[in-house]
Coordinates of N, CA and C in Angstrom, one line a residue:
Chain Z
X1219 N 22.8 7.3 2.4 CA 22.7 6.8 3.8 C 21.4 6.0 3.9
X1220 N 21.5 4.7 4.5 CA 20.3 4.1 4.9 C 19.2 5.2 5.9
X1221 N 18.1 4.7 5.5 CA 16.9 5.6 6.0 C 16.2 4.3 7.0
X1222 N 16.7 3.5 7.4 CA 16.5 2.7 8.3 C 17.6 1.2 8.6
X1223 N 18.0 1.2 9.8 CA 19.5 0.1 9.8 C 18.8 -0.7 10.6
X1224 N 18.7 -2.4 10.1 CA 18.6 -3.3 11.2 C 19.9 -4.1 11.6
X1225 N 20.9 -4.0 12.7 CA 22.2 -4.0 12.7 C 22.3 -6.4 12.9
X1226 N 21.2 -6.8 13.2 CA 21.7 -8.1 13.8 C 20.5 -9.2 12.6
X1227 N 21.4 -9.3 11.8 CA 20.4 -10.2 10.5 C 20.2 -11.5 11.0
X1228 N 20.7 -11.7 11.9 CA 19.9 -13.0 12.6 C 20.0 -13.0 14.3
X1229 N 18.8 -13.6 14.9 CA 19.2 -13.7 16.5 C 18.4 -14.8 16.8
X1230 N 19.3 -15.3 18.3 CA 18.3 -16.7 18.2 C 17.4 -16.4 20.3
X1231 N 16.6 -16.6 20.3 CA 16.1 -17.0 21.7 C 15.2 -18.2 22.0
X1232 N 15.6 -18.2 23.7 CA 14.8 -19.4 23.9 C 13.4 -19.0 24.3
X1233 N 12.6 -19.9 24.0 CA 11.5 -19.9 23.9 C 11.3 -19.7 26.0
X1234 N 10.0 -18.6 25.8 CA 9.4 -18.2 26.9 C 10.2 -16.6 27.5
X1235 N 11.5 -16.6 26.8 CA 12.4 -15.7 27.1 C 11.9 -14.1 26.3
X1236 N 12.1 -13.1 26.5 CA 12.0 -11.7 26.2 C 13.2 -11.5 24.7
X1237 N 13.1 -11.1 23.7 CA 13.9 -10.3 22.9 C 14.0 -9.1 22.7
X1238 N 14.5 -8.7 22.1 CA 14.8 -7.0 21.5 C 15.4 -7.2 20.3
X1239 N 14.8 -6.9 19.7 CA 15.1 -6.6 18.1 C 15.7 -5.3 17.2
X1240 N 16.5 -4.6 16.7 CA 17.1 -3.7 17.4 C 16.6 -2.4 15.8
X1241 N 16.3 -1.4 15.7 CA 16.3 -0.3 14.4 C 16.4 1.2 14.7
X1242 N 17.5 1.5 13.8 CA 17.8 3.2 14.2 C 17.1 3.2 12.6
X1243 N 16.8 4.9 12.9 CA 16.5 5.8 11.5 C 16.8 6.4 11.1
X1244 N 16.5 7.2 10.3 CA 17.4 8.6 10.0 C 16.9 9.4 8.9
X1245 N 15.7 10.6 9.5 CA 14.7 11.3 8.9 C 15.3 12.5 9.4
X1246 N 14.9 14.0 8.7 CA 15.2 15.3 9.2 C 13.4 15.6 9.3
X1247 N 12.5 14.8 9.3 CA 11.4 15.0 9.1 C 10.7 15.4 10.5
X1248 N 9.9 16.1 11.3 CA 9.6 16.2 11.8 C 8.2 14.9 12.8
X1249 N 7.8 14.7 11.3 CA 6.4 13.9 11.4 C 6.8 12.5 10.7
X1250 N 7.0 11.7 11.4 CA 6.7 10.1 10.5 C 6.7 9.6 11.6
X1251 N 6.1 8.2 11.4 CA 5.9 6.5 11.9 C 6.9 5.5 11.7
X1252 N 6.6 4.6 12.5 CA 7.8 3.8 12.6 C 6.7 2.6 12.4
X1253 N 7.1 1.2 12.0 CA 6.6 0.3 12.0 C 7.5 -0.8 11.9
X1254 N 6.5 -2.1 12.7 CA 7.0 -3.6 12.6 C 6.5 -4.7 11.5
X1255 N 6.8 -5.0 10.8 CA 6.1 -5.9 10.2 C 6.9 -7.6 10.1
X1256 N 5.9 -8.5 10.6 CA 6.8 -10.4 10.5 C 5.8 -10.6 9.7
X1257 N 7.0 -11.5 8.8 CA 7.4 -12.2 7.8 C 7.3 -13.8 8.1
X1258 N 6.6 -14.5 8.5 CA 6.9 -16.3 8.4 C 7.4 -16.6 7.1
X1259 N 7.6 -17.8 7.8 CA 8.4 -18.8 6.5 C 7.3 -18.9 5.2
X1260 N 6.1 -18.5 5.5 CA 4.5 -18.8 4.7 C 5.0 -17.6 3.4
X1261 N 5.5 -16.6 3.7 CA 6.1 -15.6 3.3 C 5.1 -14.0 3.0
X1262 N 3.9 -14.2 3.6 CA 3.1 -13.4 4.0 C 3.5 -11.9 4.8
X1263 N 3.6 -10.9 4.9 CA 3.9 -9.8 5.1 C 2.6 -9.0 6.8
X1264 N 3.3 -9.8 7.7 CA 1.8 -9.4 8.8 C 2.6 -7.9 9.9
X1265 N 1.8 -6.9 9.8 CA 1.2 -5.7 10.4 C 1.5 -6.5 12.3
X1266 N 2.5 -5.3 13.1 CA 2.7 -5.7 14.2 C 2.3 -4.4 15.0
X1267 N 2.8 -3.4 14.8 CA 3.0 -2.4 15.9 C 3.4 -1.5 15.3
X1268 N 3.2 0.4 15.6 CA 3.2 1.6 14.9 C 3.7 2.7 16.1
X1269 N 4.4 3.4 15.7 CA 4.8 4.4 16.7 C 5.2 5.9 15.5
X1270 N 4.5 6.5 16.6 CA 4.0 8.1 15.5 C 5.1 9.0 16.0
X1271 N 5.9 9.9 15.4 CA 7.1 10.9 15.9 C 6.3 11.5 17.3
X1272 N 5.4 12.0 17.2 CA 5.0 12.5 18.5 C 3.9 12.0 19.6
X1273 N 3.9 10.4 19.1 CA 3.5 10.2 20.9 C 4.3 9.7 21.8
X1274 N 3.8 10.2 22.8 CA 4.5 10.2 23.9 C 4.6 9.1 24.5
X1275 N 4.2 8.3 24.6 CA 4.2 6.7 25.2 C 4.5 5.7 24.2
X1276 N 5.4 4.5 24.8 CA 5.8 3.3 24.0 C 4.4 3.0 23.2
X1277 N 4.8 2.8 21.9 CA 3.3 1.1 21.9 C 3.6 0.4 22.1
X1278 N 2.0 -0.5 22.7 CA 2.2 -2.1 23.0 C 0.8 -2.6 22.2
X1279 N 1.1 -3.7 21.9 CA 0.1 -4.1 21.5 C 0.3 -5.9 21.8
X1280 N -0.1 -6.6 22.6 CA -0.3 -7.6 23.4 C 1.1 -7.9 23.6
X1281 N 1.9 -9.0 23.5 CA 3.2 -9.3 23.7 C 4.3 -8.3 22.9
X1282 N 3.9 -7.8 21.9 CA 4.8 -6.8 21.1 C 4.7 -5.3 22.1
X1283 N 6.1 -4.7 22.0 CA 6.3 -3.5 22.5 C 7.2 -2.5 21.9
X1284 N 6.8 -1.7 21.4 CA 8.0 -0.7 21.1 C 8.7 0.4 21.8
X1285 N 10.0 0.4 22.0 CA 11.1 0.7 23.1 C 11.4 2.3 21.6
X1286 N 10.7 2.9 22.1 CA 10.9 4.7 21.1 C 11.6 5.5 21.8
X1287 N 12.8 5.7 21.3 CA 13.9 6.3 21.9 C 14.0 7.3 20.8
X1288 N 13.5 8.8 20.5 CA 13.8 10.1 19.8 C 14.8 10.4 19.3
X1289 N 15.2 10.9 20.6 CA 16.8 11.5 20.9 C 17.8 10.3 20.0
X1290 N 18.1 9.4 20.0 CA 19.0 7.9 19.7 C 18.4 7.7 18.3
X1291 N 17.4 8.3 18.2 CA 16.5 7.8 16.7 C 16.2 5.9 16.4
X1292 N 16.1 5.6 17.9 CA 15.5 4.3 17.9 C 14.5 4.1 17.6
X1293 N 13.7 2.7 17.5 CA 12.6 2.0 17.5 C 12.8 0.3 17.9
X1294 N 13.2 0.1 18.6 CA 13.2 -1.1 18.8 C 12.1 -2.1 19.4
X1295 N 11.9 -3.3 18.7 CA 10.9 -4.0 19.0 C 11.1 -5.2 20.1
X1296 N 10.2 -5.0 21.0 CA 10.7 -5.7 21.7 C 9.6 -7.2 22.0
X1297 N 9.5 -8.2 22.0 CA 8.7 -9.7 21.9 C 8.7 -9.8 23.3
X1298 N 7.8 -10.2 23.9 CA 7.7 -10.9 25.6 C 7.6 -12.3 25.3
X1299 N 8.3 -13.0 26.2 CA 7.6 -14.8 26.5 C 7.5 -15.6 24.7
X1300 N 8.6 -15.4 24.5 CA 8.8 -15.7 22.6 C 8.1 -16.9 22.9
X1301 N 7.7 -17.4 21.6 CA 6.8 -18.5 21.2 C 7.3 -19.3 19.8
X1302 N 7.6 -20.4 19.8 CA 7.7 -20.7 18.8 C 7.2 -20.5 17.4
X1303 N 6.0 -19.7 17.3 CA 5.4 -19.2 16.3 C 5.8 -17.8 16.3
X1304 N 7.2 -17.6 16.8 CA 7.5 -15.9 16.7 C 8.5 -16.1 15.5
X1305 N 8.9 -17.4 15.4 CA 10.2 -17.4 14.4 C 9.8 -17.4 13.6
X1306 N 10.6 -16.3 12.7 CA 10.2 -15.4 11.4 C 11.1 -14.2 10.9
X1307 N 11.2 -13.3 9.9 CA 12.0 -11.9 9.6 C 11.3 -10.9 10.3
X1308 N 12.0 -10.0 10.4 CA 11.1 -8.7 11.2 C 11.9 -7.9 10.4
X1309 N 10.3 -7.3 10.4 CA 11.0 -6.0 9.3 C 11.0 -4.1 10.4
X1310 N 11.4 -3.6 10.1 CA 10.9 -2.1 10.5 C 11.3 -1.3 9.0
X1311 N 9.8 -0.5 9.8 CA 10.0 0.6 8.1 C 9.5 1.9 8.6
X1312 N 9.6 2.7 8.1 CA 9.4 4.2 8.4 C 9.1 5.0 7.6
X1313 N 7.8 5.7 7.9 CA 7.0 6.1 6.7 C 7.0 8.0 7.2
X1314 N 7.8 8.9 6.3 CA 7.7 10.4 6.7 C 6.5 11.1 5.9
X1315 N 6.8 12.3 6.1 CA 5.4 13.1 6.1 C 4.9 14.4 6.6
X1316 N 4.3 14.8 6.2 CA 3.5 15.0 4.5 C 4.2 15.8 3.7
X1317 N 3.8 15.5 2.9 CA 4.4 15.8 1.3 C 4.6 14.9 0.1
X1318 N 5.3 15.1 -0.5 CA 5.6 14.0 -1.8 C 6.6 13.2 -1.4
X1319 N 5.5 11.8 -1.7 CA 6.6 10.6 -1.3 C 5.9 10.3 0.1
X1320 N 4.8 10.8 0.3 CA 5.2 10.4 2.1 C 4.4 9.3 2.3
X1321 N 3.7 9.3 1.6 CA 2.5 7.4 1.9 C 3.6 6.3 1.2
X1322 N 4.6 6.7 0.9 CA 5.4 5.3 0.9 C 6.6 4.8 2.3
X1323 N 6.7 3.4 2.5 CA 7.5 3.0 3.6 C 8.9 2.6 2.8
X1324 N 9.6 3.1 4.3 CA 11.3 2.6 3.7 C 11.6 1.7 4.6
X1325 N 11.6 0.2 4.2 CA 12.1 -0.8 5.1 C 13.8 -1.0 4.9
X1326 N 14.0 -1.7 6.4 CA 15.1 -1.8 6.9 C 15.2 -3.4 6.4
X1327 N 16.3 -4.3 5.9 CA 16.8 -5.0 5.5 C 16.8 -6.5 6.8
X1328 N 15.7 -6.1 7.5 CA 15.3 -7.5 8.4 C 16.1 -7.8 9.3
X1329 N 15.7 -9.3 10.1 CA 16.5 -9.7 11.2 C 15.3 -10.9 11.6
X1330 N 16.3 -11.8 11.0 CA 15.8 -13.2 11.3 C 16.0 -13.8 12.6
X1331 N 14.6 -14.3 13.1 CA 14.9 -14.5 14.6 C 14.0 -16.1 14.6
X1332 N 14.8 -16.5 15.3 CA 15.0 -17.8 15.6 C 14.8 -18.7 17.5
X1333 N 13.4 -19.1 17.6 CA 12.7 -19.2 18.8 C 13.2 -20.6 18.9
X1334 N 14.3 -20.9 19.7 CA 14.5 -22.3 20.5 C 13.7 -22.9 21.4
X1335 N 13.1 -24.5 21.3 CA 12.2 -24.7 22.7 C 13.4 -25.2 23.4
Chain T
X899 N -13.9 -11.0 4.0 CA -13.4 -10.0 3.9 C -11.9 -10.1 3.2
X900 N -11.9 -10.1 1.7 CA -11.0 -10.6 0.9 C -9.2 -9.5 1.2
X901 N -9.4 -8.1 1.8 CA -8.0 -7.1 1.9 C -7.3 -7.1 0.7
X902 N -6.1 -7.7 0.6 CA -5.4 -7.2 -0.7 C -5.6 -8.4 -1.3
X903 N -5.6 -8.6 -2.2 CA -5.5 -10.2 -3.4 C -4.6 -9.5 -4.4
X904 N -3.7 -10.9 -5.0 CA -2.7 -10.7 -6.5 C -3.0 -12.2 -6.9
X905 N -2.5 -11.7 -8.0 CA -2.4 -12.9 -8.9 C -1.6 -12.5 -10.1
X906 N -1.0 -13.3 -10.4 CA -1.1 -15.3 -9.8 C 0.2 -15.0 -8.8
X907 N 0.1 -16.3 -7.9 CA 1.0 -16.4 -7.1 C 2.5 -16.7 -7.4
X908 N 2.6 -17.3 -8.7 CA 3.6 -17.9 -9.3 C 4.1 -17.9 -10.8
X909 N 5.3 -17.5 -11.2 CA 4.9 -16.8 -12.6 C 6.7 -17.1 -12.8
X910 N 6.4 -18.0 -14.2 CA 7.8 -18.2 -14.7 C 7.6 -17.9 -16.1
X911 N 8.7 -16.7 -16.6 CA 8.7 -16.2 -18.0 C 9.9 -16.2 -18.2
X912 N 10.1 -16.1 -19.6 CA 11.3 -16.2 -20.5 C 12.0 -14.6 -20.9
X913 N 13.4 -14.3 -20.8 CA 13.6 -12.9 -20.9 C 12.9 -12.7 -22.2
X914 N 12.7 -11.0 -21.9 CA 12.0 -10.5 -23.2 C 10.1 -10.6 -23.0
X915 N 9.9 -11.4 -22.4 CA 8.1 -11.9 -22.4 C 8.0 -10.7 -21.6
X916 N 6.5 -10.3 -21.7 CA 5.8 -9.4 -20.9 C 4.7 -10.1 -19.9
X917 N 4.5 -9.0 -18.9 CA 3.2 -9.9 -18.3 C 2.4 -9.1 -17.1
X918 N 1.7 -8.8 -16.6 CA 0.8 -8.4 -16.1 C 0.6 -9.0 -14.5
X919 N 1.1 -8.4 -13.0 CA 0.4 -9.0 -12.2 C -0.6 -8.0 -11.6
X920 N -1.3 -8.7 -11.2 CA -2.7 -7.8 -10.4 C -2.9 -7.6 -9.0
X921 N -3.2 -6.8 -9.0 CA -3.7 -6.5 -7.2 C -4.9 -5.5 -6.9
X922 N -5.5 -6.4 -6.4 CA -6.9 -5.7 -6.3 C -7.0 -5.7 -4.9
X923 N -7.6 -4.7 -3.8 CA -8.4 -4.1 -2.5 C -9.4 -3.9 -2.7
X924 N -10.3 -4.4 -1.4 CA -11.3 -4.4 -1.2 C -12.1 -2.8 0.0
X925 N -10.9 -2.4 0.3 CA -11.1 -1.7 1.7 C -11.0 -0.3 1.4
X926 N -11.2 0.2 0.1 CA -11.0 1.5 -0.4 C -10.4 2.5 0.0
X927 N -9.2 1.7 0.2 CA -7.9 2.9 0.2 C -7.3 3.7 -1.1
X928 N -7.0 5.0 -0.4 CA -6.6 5.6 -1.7 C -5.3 5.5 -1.9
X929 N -4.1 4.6 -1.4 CA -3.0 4.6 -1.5 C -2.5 2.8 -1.3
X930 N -2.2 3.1 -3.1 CA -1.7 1.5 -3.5 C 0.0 1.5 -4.1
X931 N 0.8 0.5 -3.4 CA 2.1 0.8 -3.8 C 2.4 -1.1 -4.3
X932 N 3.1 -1.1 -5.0 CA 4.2 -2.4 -5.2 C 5.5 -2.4 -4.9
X933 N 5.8 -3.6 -4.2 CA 7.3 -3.6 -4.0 C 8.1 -5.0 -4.3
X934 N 9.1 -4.8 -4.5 CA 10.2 -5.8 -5.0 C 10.8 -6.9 -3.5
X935 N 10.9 -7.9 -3.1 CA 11.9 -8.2 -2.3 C 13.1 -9.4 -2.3
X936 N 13.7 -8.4 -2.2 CA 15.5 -10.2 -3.2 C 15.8 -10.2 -1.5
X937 N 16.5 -11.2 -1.7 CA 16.8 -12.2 -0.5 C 18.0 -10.4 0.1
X938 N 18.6 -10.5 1.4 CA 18.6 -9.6 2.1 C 19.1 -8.2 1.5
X939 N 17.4 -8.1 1.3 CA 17.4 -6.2 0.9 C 16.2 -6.0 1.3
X940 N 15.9 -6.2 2.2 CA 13.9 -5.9 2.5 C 13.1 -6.0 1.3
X941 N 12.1 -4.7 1.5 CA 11.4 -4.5 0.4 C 11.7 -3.1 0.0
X942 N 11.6 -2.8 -1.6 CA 12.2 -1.8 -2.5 C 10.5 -1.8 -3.1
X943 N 10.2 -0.1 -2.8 CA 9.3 0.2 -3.6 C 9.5 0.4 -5.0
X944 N 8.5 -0.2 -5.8 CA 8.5 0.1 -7.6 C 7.8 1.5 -7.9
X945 N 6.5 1.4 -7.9 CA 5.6 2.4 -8.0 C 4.4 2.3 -6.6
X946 N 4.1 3.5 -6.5 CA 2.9 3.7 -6.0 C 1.7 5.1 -6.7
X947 N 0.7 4.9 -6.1 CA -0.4 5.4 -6.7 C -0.9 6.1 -5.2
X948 N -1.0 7.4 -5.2 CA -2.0 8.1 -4.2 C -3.5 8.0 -4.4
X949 N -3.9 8.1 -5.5 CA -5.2 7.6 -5.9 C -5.8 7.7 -7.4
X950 N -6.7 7.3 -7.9 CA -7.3 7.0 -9.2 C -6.5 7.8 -10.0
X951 N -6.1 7.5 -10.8 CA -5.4 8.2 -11.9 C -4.4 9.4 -11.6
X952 N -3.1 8.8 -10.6 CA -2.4 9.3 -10.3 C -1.5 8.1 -10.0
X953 N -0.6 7.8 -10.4 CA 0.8 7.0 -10.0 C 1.4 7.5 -9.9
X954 N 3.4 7.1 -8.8 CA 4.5 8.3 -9.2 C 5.9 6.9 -9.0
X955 N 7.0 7.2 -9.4 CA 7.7 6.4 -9.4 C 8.6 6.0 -7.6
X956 N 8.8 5.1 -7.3 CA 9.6 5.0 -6.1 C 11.1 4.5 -6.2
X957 N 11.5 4.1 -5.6 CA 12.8 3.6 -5.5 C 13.3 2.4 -7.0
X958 N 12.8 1.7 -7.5 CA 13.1 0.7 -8.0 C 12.4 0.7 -9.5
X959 N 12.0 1.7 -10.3 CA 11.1 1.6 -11.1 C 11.2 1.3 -12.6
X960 N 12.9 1.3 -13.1 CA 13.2 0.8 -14.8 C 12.4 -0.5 -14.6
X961 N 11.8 -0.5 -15.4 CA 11.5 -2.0 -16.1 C 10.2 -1.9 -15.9
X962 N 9.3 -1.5 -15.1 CA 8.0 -1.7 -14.9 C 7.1 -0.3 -14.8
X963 N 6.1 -0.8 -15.4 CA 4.8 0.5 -15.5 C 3.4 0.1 -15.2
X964 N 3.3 1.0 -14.1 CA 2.0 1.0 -13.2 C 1.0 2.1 -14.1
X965 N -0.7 1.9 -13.9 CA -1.6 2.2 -13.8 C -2.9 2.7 -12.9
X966 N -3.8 3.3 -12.8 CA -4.6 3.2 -12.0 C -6.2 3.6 -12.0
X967 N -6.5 2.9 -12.9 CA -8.1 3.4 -13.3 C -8.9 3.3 -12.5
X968 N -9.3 2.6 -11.3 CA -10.0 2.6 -10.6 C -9.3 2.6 -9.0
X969 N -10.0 2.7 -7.9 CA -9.8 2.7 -6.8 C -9.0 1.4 -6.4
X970 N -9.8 0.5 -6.5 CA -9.4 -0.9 -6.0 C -8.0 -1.9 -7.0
X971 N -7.9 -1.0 -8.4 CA -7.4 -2.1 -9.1 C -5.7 -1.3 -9.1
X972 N -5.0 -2.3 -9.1 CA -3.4 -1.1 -9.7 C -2.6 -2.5 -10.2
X973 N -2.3 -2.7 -11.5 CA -2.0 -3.6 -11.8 C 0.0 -3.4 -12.4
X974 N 0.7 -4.4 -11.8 CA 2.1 -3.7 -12.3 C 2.6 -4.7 -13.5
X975 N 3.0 -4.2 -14.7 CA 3.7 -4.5 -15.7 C 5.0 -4.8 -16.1
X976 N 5.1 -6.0 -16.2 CA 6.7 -5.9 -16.7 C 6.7 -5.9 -18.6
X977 N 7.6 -4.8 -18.4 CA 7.7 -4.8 -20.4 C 7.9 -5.8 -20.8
X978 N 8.9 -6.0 -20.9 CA 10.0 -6.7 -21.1 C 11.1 -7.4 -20.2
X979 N 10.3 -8.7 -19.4 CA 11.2 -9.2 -18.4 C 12.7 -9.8 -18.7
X980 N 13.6 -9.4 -17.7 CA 15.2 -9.5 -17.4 C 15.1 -10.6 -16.3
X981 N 16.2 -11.4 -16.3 CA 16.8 -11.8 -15.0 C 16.4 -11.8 -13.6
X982 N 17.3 -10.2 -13.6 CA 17.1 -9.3 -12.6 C 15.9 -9.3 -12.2
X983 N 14.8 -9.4 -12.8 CA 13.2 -9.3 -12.0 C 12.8 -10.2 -11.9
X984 N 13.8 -11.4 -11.3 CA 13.4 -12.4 -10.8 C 13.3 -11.9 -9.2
X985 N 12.4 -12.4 -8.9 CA 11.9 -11.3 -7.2 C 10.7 -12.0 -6.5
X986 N 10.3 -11.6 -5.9 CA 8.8 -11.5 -5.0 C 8.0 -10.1 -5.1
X987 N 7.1 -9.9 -5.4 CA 6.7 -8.6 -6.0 C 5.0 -8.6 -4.3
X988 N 5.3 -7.6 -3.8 CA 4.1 -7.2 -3.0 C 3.3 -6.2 -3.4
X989 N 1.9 -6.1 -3.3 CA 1.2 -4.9 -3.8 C 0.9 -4.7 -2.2
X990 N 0.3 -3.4 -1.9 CA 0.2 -3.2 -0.5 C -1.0 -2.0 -0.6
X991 N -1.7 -1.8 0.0 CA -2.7 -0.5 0.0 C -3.0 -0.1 1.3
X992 N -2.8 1.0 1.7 CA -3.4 1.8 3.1 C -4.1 3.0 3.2
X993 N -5.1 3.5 3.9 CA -5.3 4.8 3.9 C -4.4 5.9 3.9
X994 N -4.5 7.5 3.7 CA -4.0 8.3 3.2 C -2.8 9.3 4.5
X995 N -3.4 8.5 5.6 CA -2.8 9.4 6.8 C -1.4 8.7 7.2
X996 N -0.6 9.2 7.9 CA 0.4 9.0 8.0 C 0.9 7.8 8.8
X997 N 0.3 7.5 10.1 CA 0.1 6.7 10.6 C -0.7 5.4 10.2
X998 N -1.5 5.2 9.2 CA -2.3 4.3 8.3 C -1.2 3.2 8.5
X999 N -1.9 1.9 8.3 CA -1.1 0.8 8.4 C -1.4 0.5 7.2
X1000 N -0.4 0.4 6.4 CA -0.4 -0.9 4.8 C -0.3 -2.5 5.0
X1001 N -1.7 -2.6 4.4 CA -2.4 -3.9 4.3 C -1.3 -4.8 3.2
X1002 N -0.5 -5.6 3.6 CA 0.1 -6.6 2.1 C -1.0 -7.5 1.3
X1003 N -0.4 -7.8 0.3 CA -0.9 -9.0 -0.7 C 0.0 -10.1 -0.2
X1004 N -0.8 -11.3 -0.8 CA 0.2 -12.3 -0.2 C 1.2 -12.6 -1.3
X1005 N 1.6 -11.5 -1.9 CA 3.0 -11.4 -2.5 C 3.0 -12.6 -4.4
X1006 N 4.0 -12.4 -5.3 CA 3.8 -13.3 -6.3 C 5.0 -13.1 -6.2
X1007 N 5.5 -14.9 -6.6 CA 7.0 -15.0 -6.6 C 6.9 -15.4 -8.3
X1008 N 8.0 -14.6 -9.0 CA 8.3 -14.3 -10.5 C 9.7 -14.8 -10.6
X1009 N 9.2 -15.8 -11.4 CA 11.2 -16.4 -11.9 C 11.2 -16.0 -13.6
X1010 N 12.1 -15.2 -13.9 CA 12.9 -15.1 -15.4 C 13.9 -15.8 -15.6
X1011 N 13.9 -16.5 -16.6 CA 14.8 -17.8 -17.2 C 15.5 -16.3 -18.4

């Protein structure tokens, strides 16, 4: 079974408009992190936003938000006011823990998103 | 402030050839991994390393052999390059806590003929 599903491998929005990007998981683990990481066309791998099994509040980190649904085993990333420099792959990966194996991430198979002006 | 570096960026070998890519950190993390990425499959870890002279195998690991003599250096090996490892190969390093964010390399794209 996938240890992380990104269900929509491509989505397109217009520019200034809000997205949601969508990833379930599927850990028995108690303790792990969720992460975002974009991809440009440059093919560079850039660090977005992190959510830990037990905090309690979304992250946000400037326009990026993460929508952490437990119960649903979500993490969904959500973009405000897209920008043409948002178009790129989005990855999510989920890193469990502690123990053996646990400093490695299991990415989800992306979702190409596409910023219309 | 250099974070992860590889080299070379670009690497075309013939099946059978061997070859050596590098990835060196600057930021003294003790946890260095490589990964694989083919067009839609994300990234597939090869090996990673918890720290100096310790590596362990990940998801994707026939064909290649990792080392780790030093902190900063973890260099991944192809024996004997296939086809099949034609790829984009990431080295990545982060601190040891769970929530640690992994720093990428800016990745080396490897074509086998």
């Amino acid at each position: 079974a996938q240890k992380i599903t990104q269900t929509q491998p491509g989505m397109f929005v217009q520019e200034k408009e809000a997205v949601t990007l969508d990833c379930t998981y599927d850990t028995s683990d108690p303790s792990y992190g969720l992460f975002w990481y974009k991809q440009p066309s440059s093919g560079e791998m850039i660090f977005l936003i992190y959510q830990g099994s037990y905090d309690q509040q979304n992250a946000t980190e400037g326009r990026y938000s993460l929508n952490f649904q437990k119960a649903r085993k979500s993490a969904n990333l959500v973009i405000s006011a897209s920008q043409l420099g948002d178009s790129a792959m989005y990855f999510c990966a989920m890193r469990e823990g502690p123990g053996a194996g646990s400093y490695q991430l299991t990415f989800g198979k992306g979702t190409k998103l596409s910023v219309i002006p | 402030n250099a974070g992860v570096t590889q080299t070379p960026k670009f690497q075309v070998l013939k099946t059978g050839q061997s070859m050596t890519l590098q990835c060196a950190q600057d930021m003294n993390h003790e946890y260095m991994s490589w990964y694989r990425q083919d067009p839609g499959m994300g990234l597939r870890l090869i090996h990673y390393s918890v720290g100096a002279g310790i590596t362990d195998q990940g998801e994707v690991p026939n064909g290649y052999n990792v080392s780790r003599s030093t902190t900063e250096d973890f260099p991944l090996r192809l024996l004997s390059a296939a086809p099949s490892q034609t790829s984009v190969y990431f080295c990545a390093s982060s601190g040891s806590g769970l929530l640690e964010t992994q720093y990428f390399g800016p990745g080396t794209r490897l074509l086998v003929l």
